[in-house]
Structures are given as structure tokens and as C-alpha cells.
Amino acid sequence: MPKGILQHINDPKDIRALEIVDLIQLAQELREFIIDIVATKEGHLGASLGVVELTIALHYVFNTPKDKLIWDVGHQAYGHKILTRRREIFNTNRQLGGISGFPKRSESLYDDFGTGHSSTSISAILGMALASQIKGTKNMQHIAVIGDASIASGMAFEGLNHAGDTNANILIVLNDNAIGIDPSVGALKKYLTNVKKGTAKDENIFECLNFNYSGPMDGHDLAALINELKRLKDIEGPKLLHIITTKGKGLKKAEENQVVYHAPGKFNKETGDLWPKTSEKQPPKYQDVFGYTIVELAKNNENIVGITPAMPTGSSLKYMMEQLPERAFDVGIAEQHAVTMAGGMAAEGLVPFCNIYSTFLQRAYDQIIHDVALQNLPVIFCLDRAGLVGQDGATHHGIYDMAYLRCIPNLIIFAPLNEIELRDIMFTAQLGLGQPIAIRYPRGRGVTLDWKQKFNKIPIGISQELKKGTKIAVLSIGHIGNMVSDLLKSMNEKGQIGHYNMRFVKPLDTAMLKKIFSTYESVITIEDGCKMGGFGNAILEYANEIHSFVPIKIFGIEDVFIEQGTVEELHKIAKIDISTLKNYINNLLNTD
């Protein structure tokens, strides 16, 4: 780090000792520091660059960590982390054993609440403020920073609605940049745009909710921000400060292409240019297989519609939004609404593909049960990012879906081995199943170069025998089965090991299981999900039901939260990697 101010900032107290002119220089250095690290280590870039001045102003005006500060989602908290005693270790951000890419209570006393999913900050800060009142704690401020995309979520509205009916001493900073990961959508976005233009209707929505509203103001004017925060500090009750910022501020490429530079990967820190990807032909990403396939199917089936809660680029529903815009819907950060809207469409005879990241479907659990499965509506859930997702860490791993969905009546659960199976199950589902289905697939690339093949219908509840054996049967679910196939090809196991691509977590292929239990001496199950209640448990339950005494070893993720790291590193930690499986199989084979 070049000589300057940032290298001397070890704590927010150091910021409060500076003059305004020094704070402006600090903002420049902080931006350069974030760009320098993220250019090589990767991570979320644009959001943190957009709130540099706000971050400095908040820590300058408020007495953190005594005053409570929550960053909604946490994409924008890099500057906060750097200024709160983590500058020296910020190069470990999102790395195995390093600091988290999101605020995390166990990491720092300055991280007042863990925020990896959006729209939780208002509820959390209100809870803290009310707790302070109950405990009789005085002279404490409570601040939440939330974006315009996140504040449109139902949970944020619930928090606003309650907060406005209290005298809690809270400040909501609305960071309005008209973009979340993709551009913000919805009527509230249009309202905020009108507020910025000065063309909004007379009544202010936040004032109507009993908030003391101020703004909109330039979120990059550090001196003005500090003055306004100082003024608001002395006003009691619920307050909302509306600031306008530019996502990616300070890096021209990031300002010009805010979607790409939300999390751009590695780039040239001087120019902002992304480093070129490999020119070698690779299998496609599962998300793109979904995106291209739904368009292909929808062109032949006019009843197909696509729904995503604020993830059109990440899920690749953007392809359908471009080609069939009247039948593809980005509903904003609103997973509950997405699921129930899909149920409504299914009730009217449409074929809704509801594409939600596995970790975010957790936010709509009641809707899956009450609004879809209970009514046996044929919604097709496509669960992207299933399994361990890597450096986003514990808040984003999609490892609970098989367990939390398996107990729901009427719901089919399928995990494709490869891209062809993903296409085929999508094809099968849109033909009409008469009940809902969840299709789970991982982040990243598949295994098949020639993936765009003729569609074939998949019979429900039927597995595949990939390799016949005599002694040990390995039962895999989903993409991780490719690792098993690679392992068996490399082993000199003399035909003793069988491999079964089970495909369906529910319904299980009980006919195949009976055959396996009567043929093999030992059974292994492997999944990239939690062991408790997951795929392996389903196999174990069925074995018990038919009084099978064949020993079953379950490879899955133990009852712990897995932190950040590369997918390969995390598979090793979770003991679902190729070397762990190989050692276990070799030990079984060598017991004779």
C-alpha cells in the first residue's frame, strides 16, 4: 500500500481524528485498495465502490461499535471491513480460512448482524433498537444501510411497517443506485426514480409510514453526508435518509457495466478490463443449459412462463426475457411472491418454471408447502446453485434443499447427472406431471461438450445402472456422480463396484433399491447436501422399511455450517471428495 492515510487507519477512532479534506483523500485510497485486492482475489466490487463515502461518513459520525450498524446483504461492506481492523487481512477475503465476503458476527465486534441474504437489516436493527429500550440503554444509535432493490422485498416492508409504529431510535439509509445484482424492477423503483426527478406525487411513502424522511441527496458528497448524519443523530424516532449513489463509482468500466462488475472475477486494476477467459472449448454452465433450454421449450409450448426473483443474469432466465419478454418475469427480491405467483399461474393452466437459487428458496418455504404442494399445483422449481457454491460461503451454500423438500407431500425431487439429463427433465416436466417438481443442479460447468441433444422423456422415479458390480454399490445423486464415474474408471477394482445414478430423491426407485440390497455386500451413498434428512437418509429409511441388513455408508455434509473456500477445498473439508471416497472403497475391498 502506498504511503497515505489508509495505512494509518486501524480503527474507526482514527477516522474521527481526521479533517474533511483528509477524509476525501481517504475515500480515494479506500477505493484504490478495494480495486487492487478484488482485481486479483475476486469478489463483489461495484456495491462496495458505490458506498465508500457513506462508509467513511457513518464511522466518522457514529460511535461504532457502540452504535449499531447493519449492512443489508453485505455486498457493499468491503470498505466497512477494511476500516474496522481488517485491512491487513483483507487479501484473505472469501478465501479458505480467511475473512467472510459478508458481515459476520463471529468475525468482528463491528459486524453487528450477519447479512448474506437481502432485506433483513430493517427487522434486525429494529430488534436491536427495541432491545436497547427494554434494557434502558441510552445514547445509542441504530443504523441500517439498505439498497433500493432490497427495500422492495416483502420482509423490508414488514420491518418498515412495524418500525413506523414505534418510537425506536433507528436510521434507515436507503442507498439508491437503481441496481441490485441486475437492474432493480417494480413500481417502487419507478417511485424512487420520480422522487429523484422531483416528479413524485405529493405524499412521500416513507413519511406516510411515519418515518422522518430526508433526501434524496448525493451519496458521494462526503461533507454533505456528514452534516446530514450529524443532524439526524439528534432526531429521535424512526428516520430514513435517501441517498443517490453510483454502483462501481471510481472505476469507469464498473460504472458503465454495473451488472458484470457486481462480481467481475479477475480484472486489470489499471484499466478495469476483464482478463480474457480460456479459449479452450468447455462444457456449458448448468445455468446456461437451463436458460437456453427453457427458450427452446417455450417456443414450442406457449403455456411455458419463466419466473426469477431478481436473478435473471445469474439464473440465465435473461435469455427468455430477451426473446420472449412477455412470458418471463423478474419479480425482484421476492422469493415468497415468486413461488405463490407461480402457483397462481399453474392453477390457470400455465407451465411455470420458477428459477430460484437453492439457498434463496429457503426464504419461501411456507409458500412451497401451502401455496403449491398442498394444492398439488404443477410448478417446476429449478434450483440453481445447489450444493457447495464456494467462496460466497455459509449463507449461500445450497445444501439443505433435499432435506427440507423431501418431507413435503406431492413434490418430486430430481437431480440431473449432467446437462443432457437437465434438458430431458425440463422437457419431461413441461409435458405435464400433474404435481410439482424440484430440479436441483450445481453452480458451474457440466461435463458434456455435445450437450444440445434431442429431448427424451424421463420416467418418473426410475434410476440408472451406470456400472454393474458384485460387492459394493455406490449410489449417487446429481452432478457428483461424475466424480464417482471418474474414480471407478481409474481404479483396478475388477468389476466389484457398481454405480447407480439414482436421479430421484423422491420418489425413490424402490425396485432398483431392492435389487441392489439383494445383490451387494455393501452400499455407499454420496450427495452434495446435508446428511441429516438428505438423500442418504432416504436410502437408509427404505432399507429399514424392507428389513435390509446391508451396511450403508452415507457420504454427505455433516451437521455443521461450511464456510468459504473453493468448491474443491470445501469438498475435501466435507469429506465428499474423490480421495476420501477412494480411500473408503479401498479399505472395504481390502478387508477380505
mmCIF file of N, CA, C and O in Angstrom, residues 21-62:
data_model
loop_
_atom_site.group_PDB
_atom_site.id
_atom_site.type_symbol
_atom_site.label_atom_id
_atom_site.label_comp_id
_atom_site.label_asym_id
_atom_site.label_seq_id
_atom_site.Cartn_x
_atom_site.Cartn_y
_atom_site.Cartn_z
ATOM 1 N N VAL A 21 -10.952 17.283 4.562
ATOM 2 C CA VAL A 21 -10.087 17.154 3.388
ATOM 3 C C VAL A 21 -9.333 15.832 3.418
ATOM 4 O O VAL A 21 -9.095 15.203 2.381
ATOM 5 N N ASP A 22 -8.972 15.379 4.619
ATOM 6 C CA ASP A 22 -8.292 14.084 4.761
ATOM 7 C C ASP A 22 -9.251 12.938 4.475
ATOM 8 O O ASP A 22 -8.854 11.905 3.913
ATOM 9 N N LEU A 23 -10.505 13.116 4.854
ATOM 10 C CA LEU A 23 -11.496 12.062 4.605
ATOM 11 C C LEU A 23 -11.719 11.867 3.111
ATOM 12 O O LEU A 23 -11.921 10.739 2.648
ATOM 13 N N ILE A 24 -11.666 12.960 2.352
ATOM 14 C CA ILE A 24 -11.831 12.863 0.898
ATOM 15 C C ILE A 24 -10.675 12.078 0.293
ATOM 16 O O ILE A 24 -10.862 11.235 -0.597
ATOM 17 N N GLN A 25 -9.456 12.329 0.792
ATOM 18 C CA GLN A 25 -8.304 11.548 0.319
ATOM 19 C C GLN A 25 -8.436 10.086 0.754
ATOM 20 O O GLN A 25 -8.114 9.167 -0.010
ATOM 21 N N LEU A 26 -8.930 9.874 1.977
ATOM 22 C CA LEU A 26 -9.132 8.511 2.469
ATOM 23 C C LEU A 26 -10.099 7.749 1.553
ATOM 24 O O LEU A 26 -9.882 6.569 1.263
ATOM 25 N N ALA A 27 -11.135 8.432 1.097
ATOM 26 C CA ALA A 27 -12.100 7.795 0.196
ATOM 27 C C ALA A 27 -11.420 7.324 -1.083
ATOM 28 O O ALA A 27 -11.673 6.207 -1.570
ATOM 29 N N GLN A 28 -10.544 8.157 -1.631
ATOM 30 C CA GLN A 28 -9.822 7.787 -2.845
ATOM 31 C C GLN A 28 -8.928 6.571 -2.597
ATOM 32 O O GLN A 28 -8.890 5.626 -3.398
ATOM 33 N N GLU A 29 -8.221 6.593 -1.479
ATOM 34 C CA GLU A 29 -7.321 5.478 -1.162
ATOM 35 C C GLU A 29 -8.100 4.194 -0.889
ATOM 36 O O GLU A 29 -7.668 3.103 -1.272
ATOM 37 N N LEU A 30 -9.252 4.331 -0.242
ATOM 38 C CA LEU A 30 -10.058 3.152 0.064
ATOM 39 C C LEU A 30 -10.565 2.512 -1.225
ATOM 40 O O LEU A 30 -10.542 1.282 -1.370
ATOM 41 N N ARG A 31 -10.996 3.336 -2.165
ATOM 42 C CA ARG A 31 -11.431 2.804 -3.463
ATOM 43 C C ARG A 31 -10.290 2.051 -4.143
ATOM 44 O O ARG A 31 -10.462 0.947 -4.665
ATOM 45 N N GLU A 32 -9.117 2.665 -4.180
ATOM 46 C CA GLU A 32 -7.967 2.045 -4.833
ATOM 47 C C GLU A 32 -7.603 0.725 -4.158
ATOM 48 O O GLU A 32 -7.245 -0.256 -4.830
ATOM 49 N N PHE A 33 -7.715 0.689 -2.841
ATOM 50 C CA PHE A 33 -7.380 -0.521 -2.089
ATOM 51 C C PHE A 33 -8.345 -1.654 -2.433
ATOM 52 O O PHE A 33 -7.934 -2.796 -2.670
ATOM 53 N N ILE A 34 -9.649 -1.342 -2.474
ATOM 54 C CA ILE A 34 -10.657 -2.355 -2.821
ATOM 55 C C ILE A 34 -10.419 -2.876 -4.235
ATOM 56 O O ILE A 34 -10.411 -4.092 -4.473
ATOM 57 N N ILE A 35 -10.205 -1.965 -5.185
ATOM 58 C CA ILE A 35 -9.958 -2.362 -6.576
ATOM 59 C C ILE A 35 -8.714 -3.236 -6.664
ATOM 60 O O ILE A 35 -8.701 -4.269 -7.353
ATOM 61 N N ASP A 36 -7.659 -2.851 -5.965
ATOM 62 C CA ASP A 36 -6.386 -3.565 -6.002
ATOM 63 C C ASP A 36 -6.548 -5.019 -5.543
ATOM 64 O O ASP A 36 -6.031 -5.946 -6.181
ATOM 65 N N ILE A 37 -7.292 -5.229 -4.451
ATOM 66 C CA ILE A 37 -7.459 -6.580 -3.908
ATOM 67 C C ILE A 37 -8.422 -7.403 -4.763
ATOM 68 O O ILE A 37 -8.132 -8.548 -5.137
ATOM 69 N N VAL A 38 -9.581 -6.826 -5.091
ATOM 70 C CA VAL A 38 -10.608 -7.587 -5.809
ATOM 71 C C VAL A 38 -10.150 -7.940 -7.225
ATOM 72 O O VAL A 38 -10.538 -8.974 -7.773
ATOM 73 N N ALA A 39 -9.268 -7.108 -7.810
ATOM 74 C CA ALA A 39 -8.764 -7.387 -9.162
ATOM 75 C C ALA A 39 -8.062 -8.737 -9.232
ATOM 76 O O ALA A 39 -8.113 -9.420 -10.258
ATOM 77 N N THR A 40 -7.416 -9.139 -8.155
ATOM 78 C CA THR A 40 -6.665 -10.400 -8.165
ATOM 79 C C THR A 40 -7.342 -11.508 -7.361
ATOM 80 O O THR A 40 -7.216 -12.682 -7.685
ATOM 81 N N LYS A 41 -8.070 -11.129 -6.302
ATOM 82 C CA LYS A 41 -8.680 -12.136 -5.429
ATOM 83 C C LYS A 41 -10.135 -12.435 -5.783
ATOM 84 O O LYS A 41 -10.704 -13.397 -5.279
ATOM 85 N N GLU A 42 -10.746 -11.583 -6.613
ATOM 86 C CA GLU A 42 -12.150 -11.677 -6.998
ATOM 87 C C GLU A 42 -13.056 -11.331 -5.811
ATOM 88 O O GLU A 42 -12.617 -11.192 -4.686
ATOM 89 N N GLY A 43 -14.345 -11.166 -6.108
ATOM 90 C CA GLY A 43 -15.302 -10.802 -5.070
ATOM 91 C C GLY A 43 -16.332 -9.832 -5.613
ATOM 92 O O GLY A 43 -16.466 -9.634 -6.819
ATOM 93 N N HIS A 44 -17.078 -9.212 -4.698
ATOM 94 C CA HIS A 44 -18.114 -8.242 -5.071
ATOM 95 C C HIS A 44 -17.486 -6.862 -5.118
ATOM 96 O O HIS A 44 -17.009 -6.354 -4.118
ATOM 97 N N LEU A 45 -17.531 -6.244 -6.288
ATOM 98 C CA LEU A 45 -16.789 -4.995 -6.488
ATOM 99 C C LEU A 45 -17.683 -3.763 -6.491
ATOM 100 O O LEU A 45 -17.520 -2.852 -5.680
ATOM 101 N N GLY A 46 -18.628 -3.701 -7.404
ATOM 102 C CA GLY A 46 -19.383 -2.477 -7.651
ATOM 103 C C GLY A 46 -20.088 -1.920 -6.438
ATOM 104 O O GLY A 46 -20.086 -0.708 -6.189
ATOM 105 N N ALA A 47 -20.706 -2.816 -5.637
ATOM 106 C CA ALA A 47 -21.502 -2.355 -4.495
ATOM 107 C C ALA A 47 -20.640 -1.636 -3.470
ATOM 108 O O ALA A 47 -21.028 -0.592 -2.935
ATOM 109 N N SER A 48 -19.454 -2.178 -3.174
ATOM 110 C CA SER A 48 -18.583 -1.549 -2.177
ATOM 111 C C SER A 48 -18.003 -0.232 -2.677
ATOM 112 O O SER A 48 -17.841 0.719 -1.906
ATOM 113 N N LEU A 49 -17.689 -0.154 -3.978
ATOM 114 C CA LEU A 49 -17.166 1.101 -4.528
ATOM 115 C C LEU A 49 -18.218 2.210 -4.426
ATOM 116 O O LEU A 49 -17.878 3.383 -4.233
ATOM 117 N N GLY A 50 -19.486 1.850 -4.536
ATOM 118 C CA GLY A 50 -20.549 2.838 -4.520
ATOM 119 C C GLY A 50 -20.816 3.474 -3.173
ATOM 120 O O GLY A 50 -21.431 4.543 -3.101
ATOM 121 N N VAL A 51 -20.379 2.824 -2.094
ATOM 122 C CA VAL A 51 -20.707 3.346 -0.754
ATOM 123 C C VAL A 51 -19.465 3.769 0.033
ATOM 124 O O VAL A 51 -19.503 3.848 1.254
ATOM 125 N N VAL A 52 -18.375 4.047 -0.656
ATOM 126 C CA VAL A 52 -17.138 4.433 0.043
ATOM 127 C C VAL A 52 -17.360 5.675 0.908
ATOM 128 O O VAL A 52 -17.003 5.697 2.100
ATOM 129 N N GLU A 53 -17.942 6.729 0.335
ATOM 130 C CA GLU A 53 -18.156 7.959 1.118
ATOM 131 C C GLU A 53 -19.123 7.708 2.269
ATOM 132 O O GLU A 53 -18.915 8.191 3.394
ATOM 133 N N LEU A 54 -20.176 6.938 2.009
ATOM 134 C CA LEU A 54 -21.139 6.630 3.063
ATOM 135 C C LEU A 54 -20.475 5.859 4.198
ATOM 136 O O LEU A 54 -20.722 6.137 5.377
ATOM 137 N N THR A 55 -19.639 4.898 3.848
ATOM 138 C CA THR A 55 -18.953 4.084 4.861
ATOM 139 C C THR A 55 -18.109 4.961 5.779
ATOM 140 O O THR A 55 -18.168 4.832 7.010
ATOM 141 N N ILE A 56 -17.338 5.840 5.170
ATOM 142 C CA ILE A 56 -16.483 6.740 5.954
ATOM 143 C C ILE A 56 -17.337 7.667 6.814
ATOM 144 O O ILE A 56 -17.061 7.863 8.009
ATOM 145 N N ALA A 57 -18.383 8.225 6.236
ATOM 146 C CA ALA A 57 -19.240 9.162 6.967
ATOM 147 C C ALA A 57 -19.912 8.496 8.161
ATOM 148 O O ALA A 57 -19.997 9.085 9.252
ATOM 149 N N LEU A 58 -20.380 7.281 7.987
ATOM 150 C CA LEU A 58 -21.056 6.581 9.088
ATOM 151 C C LEU A 58 -20.109 6.335 10.257
ATOM 152 O O LEU A 58 -20.463 6.556 11.420
ATOM 153 N N HIS A 59 -18.912 5.865 9.944
ATOM 154 C CA HIS A 59 -17.960 5.597 11.028
ATOM 155 C C HIS A 59 -17.389 6.888 11.629
ATOM 156 O O HIS A 59 -16.932 6.883 12.770
ATOM 157 N N TYR A 60 -17.432 7.966 10.863
ATOM 158 C CA TYR A 60 -16.969 9.274 11.352
ATOM 159 C C TYR A 60 -17.986 9.882 12.317
ATOM 160 O O TYR A 60 -17.626 10.398 13.375
ATOM 161 N N VAL A 61 -19.269 9.787 11.967
ATOM 162 C CA VAL A 61 -20.318 10.449 12.758
ATOM 163 C C VAL A 61 -20.762 9.595 13.938
ATOM 164 O O VAL A 61 -20.992 10.116 15.039
ATOM 165 N N PHE A 62 -20.852 8.301 13.733
ATOM 166 C CA PHE A 62 -21.397 7.437 14.779
ATOM 167 C C PHE A 62 -20.284 6.731 15.553
ATOM 168 O O PHE A 62 -19.199 6.481 15.022
#
